[in-house]
PDB file of C-alpha atoms in Angstrom:
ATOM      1  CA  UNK A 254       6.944 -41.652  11.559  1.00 48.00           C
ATOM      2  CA  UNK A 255       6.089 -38.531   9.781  1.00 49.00           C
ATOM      3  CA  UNK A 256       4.484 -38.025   6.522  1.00 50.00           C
ATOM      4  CA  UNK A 257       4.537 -35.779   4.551  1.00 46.00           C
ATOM      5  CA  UNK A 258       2.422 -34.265   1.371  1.00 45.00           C
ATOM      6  CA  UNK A 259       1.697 -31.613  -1.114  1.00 44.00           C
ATOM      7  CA  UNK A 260      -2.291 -30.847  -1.760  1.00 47.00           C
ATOM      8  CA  UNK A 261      -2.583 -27.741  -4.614  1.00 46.00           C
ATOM      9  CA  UNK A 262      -5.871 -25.754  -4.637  1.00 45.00           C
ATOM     10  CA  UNK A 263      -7.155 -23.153  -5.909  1.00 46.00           C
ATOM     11  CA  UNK A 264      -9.460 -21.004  -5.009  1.00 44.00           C
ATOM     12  CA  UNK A 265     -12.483 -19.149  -7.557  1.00 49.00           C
ATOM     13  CA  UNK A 266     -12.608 -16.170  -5.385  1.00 47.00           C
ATOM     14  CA  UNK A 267      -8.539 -15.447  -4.590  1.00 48.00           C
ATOM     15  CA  UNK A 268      -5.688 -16.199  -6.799  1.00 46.00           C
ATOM     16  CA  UNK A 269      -3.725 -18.328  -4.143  1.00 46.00           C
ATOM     17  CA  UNK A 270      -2.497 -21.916  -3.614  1.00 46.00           C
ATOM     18  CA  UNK A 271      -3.100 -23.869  -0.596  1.00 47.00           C
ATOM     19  CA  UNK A 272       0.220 -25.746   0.256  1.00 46.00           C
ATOM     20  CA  UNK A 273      -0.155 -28.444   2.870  1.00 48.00           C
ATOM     21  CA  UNK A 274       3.457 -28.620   4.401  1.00 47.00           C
ATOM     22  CA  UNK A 275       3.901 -31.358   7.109  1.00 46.00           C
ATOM     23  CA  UNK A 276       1.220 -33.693   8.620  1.00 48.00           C
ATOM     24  CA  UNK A 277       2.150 -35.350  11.336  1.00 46.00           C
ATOM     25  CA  UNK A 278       1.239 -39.377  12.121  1.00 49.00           C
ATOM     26  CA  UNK A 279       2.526 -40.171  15.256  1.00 47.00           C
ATOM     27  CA  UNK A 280       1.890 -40.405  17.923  1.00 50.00           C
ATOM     28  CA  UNK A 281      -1.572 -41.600  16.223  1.00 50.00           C
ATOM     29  CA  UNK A 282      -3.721 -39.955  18.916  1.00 52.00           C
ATOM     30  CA  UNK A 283      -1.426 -36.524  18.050  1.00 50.00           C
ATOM     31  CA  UNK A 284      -2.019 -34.770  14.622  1.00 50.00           C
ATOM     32  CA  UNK A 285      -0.665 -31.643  13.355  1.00 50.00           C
ATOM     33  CA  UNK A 286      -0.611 -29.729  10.165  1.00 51.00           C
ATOM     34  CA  UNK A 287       1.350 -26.535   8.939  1.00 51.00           C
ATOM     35  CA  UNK A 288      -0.703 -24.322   5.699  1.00 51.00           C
ATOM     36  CA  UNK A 289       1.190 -21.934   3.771  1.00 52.00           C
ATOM     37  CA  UNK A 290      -0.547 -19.547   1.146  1.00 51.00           C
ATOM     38  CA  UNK A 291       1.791 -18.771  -1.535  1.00 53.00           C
ATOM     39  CA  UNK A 292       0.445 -16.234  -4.894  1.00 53.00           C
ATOM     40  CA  UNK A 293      -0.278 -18.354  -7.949  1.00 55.00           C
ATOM     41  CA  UNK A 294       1.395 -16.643 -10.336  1.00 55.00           C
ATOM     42  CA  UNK A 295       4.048 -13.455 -10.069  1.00 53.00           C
ATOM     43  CA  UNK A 296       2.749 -10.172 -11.394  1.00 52.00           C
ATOM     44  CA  UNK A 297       4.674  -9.311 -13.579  1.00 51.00           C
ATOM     45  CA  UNK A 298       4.084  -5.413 -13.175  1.00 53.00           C
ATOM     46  CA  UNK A 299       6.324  -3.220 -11.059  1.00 52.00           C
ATOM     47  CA  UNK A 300       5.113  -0.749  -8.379  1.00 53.00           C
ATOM     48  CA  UNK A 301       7.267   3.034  -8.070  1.00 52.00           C
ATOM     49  CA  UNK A 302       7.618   4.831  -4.870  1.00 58.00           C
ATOM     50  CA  UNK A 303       7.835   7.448  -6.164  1.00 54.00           C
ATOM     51  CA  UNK A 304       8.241   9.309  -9.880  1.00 54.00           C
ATOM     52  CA  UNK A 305       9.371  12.269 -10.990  1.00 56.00           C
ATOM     53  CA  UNK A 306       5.974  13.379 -12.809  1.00 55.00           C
ATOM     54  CA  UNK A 307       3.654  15.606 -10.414  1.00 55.00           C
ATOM     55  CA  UNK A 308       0.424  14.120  -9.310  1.00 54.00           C
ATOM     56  CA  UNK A 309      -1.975  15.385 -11.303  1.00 50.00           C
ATOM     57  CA  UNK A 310      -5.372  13.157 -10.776  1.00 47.00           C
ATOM     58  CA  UNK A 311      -4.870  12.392  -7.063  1.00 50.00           C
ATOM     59  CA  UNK A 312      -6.827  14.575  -4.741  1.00 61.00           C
ATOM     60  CA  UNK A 313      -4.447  17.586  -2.744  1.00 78.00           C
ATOM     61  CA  UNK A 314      -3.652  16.274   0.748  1.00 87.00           C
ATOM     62  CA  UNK A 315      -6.048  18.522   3.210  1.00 87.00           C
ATOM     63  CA  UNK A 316      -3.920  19.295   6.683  1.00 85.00           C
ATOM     64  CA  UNK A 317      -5.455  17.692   9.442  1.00 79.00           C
ATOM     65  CA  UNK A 318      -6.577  20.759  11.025  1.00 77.00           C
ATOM     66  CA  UNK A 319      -9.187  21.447   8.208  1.00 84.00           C
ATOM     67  CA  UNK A 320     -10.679  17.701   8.065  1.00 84.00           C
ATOM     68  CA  UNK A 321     -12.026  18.070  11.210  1.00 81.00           C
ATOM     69  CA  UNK A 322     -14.318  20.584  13.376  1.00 83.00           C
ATOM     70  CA  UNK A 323     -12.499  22.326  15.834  1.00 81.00           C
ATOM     71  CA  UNK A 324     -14.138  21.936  19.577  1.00 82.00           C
ATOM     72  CA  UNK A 325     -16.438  25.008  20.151  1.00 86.00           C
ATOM     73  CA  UNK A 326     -14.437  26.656  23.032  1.00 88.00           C
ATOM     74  CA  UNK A 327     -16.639  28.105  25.798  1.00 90.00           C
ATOM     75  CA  UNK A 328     -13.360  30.260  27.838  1.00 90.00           C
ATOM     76  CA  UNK A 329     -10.472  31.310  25.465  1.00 91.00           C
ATOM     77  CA  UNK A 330      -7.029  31.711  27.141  1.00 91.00           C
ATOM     78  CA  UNK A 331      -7.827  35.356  27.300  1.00 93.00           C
ATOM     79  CA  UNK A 332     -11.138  34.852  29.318  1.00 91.00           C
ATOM     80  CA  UNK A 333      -9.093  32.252  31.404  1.00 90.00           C
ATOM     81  CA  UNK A 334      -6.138  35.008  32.771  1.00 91.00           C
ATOM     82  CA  UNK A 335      -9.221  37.310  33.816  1.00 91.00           C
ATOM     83  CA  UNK A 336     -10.344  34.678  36.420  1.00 88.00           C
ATOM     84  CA  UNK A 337      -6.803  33.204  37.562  1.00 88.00           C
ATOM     85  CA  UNK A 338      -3.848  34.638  38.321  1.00 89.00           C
ATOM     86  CA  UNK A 339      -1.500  32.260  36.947  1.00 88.00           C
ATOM     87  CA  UNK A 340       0.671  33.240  33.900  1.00 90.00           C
ATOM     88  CA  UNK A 341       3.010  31.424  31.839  1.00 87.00           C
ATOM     89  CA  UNK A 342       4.707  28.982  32.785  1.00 84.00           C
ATOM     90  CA  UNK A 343       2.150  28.258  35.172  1.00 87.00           C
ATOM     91  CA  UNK A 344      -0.480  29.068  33.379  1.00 91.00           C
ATOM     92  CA  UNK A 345      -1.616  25.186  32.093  1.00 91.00           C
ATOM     93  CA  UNK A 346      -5.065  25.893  30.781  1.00 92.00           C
ATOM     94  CA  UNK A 347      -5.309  26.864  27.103  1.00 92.00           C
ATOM     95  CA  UNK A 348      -8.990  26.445  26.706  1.00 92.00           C
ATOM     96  CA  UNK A 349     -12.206  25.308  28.195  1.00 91.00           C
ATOM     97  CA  UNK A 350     -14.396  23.363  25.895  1.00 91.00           C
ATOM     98  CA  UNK A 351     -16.890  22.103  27.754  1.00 91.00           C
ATOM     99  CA  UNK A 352     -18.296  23.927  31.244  1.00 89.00           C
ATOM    100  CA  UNK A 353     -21.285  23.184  33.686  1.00 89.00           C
ATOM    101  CA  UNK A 354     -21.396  25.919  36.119  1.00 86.00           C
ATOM    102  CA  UNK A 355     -20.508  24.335  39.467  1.00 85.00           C
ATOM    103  CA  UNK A 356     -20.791  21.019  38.349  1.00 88.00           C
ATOM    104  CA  UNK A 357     -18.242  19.989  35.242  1.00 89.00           C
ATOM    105  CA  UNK A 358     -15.598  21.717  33.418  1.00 90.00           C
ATOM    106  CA  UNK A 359     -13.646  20.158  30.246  1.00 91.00           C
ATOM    107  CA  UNK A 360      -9.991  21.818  29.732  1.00 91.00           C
ATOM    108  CA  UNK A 361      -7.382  21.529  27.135  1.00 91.00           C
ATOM    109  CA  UNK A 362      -3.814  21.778  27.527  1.00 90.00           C
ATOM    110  CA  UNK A 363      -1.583  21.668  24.300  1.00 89.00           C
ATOM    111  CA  UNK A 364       1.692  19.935  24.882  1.00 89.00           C
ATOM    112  CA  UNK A 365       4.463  19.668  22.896  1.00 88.00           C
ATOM    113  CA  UNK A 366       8.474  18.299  23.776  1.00 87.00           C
ATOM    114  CA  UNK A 367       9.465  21.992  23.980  1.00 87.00           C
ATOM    115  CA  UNK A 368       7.807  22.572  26.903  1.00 86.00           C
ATOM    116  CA  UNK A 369      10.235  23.521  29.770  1.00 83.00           C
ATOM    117  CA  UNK A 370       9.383  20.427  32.058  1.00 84.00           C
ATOM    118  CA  UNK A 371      10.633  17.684  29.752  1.00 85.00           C
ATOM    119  CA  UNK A 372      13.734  18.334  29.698  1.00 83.00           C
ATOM    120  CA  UNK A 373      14.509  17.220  32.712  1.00 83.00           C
ATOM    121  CA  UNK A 374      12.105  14.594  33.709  1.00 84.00           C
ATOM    122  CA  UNK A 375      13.703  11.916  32.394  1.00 85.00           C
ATOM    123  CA  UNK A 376      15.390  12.648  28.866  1.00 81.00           C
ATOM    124  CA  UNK A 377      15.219   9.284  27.423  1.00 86.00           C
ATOM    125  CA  UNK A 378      11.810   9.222  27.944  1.00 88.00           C
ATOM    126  CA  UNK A 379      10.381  12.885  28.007  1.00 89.00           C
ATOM    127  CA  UNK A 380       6.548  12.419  30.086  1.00 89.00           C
ATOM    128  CA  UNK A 381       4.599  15.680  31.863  1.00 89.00           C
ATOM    129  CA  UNK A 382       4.961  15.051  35.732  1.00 90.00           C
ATOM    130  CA  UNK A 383       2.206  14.015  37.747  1.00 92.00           C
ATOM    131  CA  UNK A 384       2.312  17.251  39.852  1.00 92.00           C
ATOM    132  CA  UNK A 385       1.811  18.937  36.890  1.00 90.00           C
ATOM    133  CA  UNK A 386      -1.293  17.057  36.033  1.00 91.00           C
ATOM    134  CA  UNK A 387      -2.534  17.606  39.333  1.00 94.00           C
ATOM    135  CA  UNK A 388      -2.332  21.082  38.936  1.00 92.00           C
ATOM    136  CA  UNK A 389      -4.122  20.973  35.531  1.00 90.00           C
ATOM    137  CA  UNK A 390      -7.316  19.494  37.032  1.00 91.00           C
ATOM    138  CA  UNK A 391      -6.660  22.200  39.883  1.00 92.00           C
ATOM    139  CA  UNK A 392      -7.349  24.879  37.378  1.00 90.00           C
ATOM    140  CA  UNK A 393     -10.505  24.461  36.220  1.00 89.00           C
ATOM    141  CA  UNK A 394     -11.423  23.158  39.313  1.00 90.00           C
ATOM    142  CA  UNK A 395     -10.979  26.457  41.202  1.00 86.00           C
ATOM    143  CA  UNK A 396     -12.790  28.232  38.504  1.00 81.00           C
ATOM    144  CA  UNK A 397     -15.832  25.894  39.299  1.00 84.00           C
ATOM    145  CA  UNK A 398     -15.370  26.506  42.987  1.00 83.00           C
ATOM    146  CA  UNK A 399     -16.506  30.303  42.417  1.00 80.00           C
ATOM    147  CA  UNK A 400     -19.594  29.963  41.348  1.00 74.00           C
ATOM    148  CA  UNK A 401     -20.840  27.493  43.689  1.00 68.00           C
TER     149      UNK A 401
END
């Protein structure tokens, strides 16, 4: 047999009532209970999505490239074509950001879809090929391999 009940409370710090839905009573040594939250009251206000009035006491939206620091860059892509001899496409090292002569280097390539690989590696689901990667680390890599 199952029986079933309705408990209302309320709560001082949120304005919701505590439903009790089902409690289950058998088998005795199995018990079960479903909760639901439901508001106490509507509000009876209305919220816009949008107005035609311009927003005059919000704060401007700041781009994303001014709310944070850029990375100090250490080679530029200028300083990187003096030392390889890769150029575009094959160039895939925009900048170097962090470098430890002979011991660590920290490179940055920018990717976007209109880069001439994703086309064709797989359309439905554009990703850079793992050669490619390869051949980033490769980069930097050789440049640490001359001063060693």
């Amino acid at each position: 047999m199952a029986a079933s009940s309705s408990v209302f409370t309320t709560s001082p710090s949120r304005n919701l009532s505590l439903i009790r839905l089902h409690q289950s009573l058998s088998p005795p040594l199995i018990r079960s209970s479903s909760v639901a939250f439901r508001p106490k009251r509507r509000s009876s206000s209305l919220v816009l999505c949008s107005t035609d009035e311009p927003k005059s006491n919000t704060e401007k939206e700041i781009p994303i490239e001014l709310r944070y620091e850029a990375f100090p860059t250490v080679m530029d892509i200028n300083k990187i074509q003096e030392i390889l001899p890769h150029r575009f496409p094959f160039l895939l090292v925009d900048r170097v950001i962090e470098y430890t002569a002979g011991v660590s280097a920290v490179a940055i390539k920018n990717v976007t879809i209109n880069d001439n690989f994703f086309p064709g590696h797989f359309p439905e689901r554009p990703i850079m090929p793992g050669v490619l990667m390869v051949e980033v680390i490769a980069m930097p890599s050789s440049h640490l391999s001359l001063d060693m």
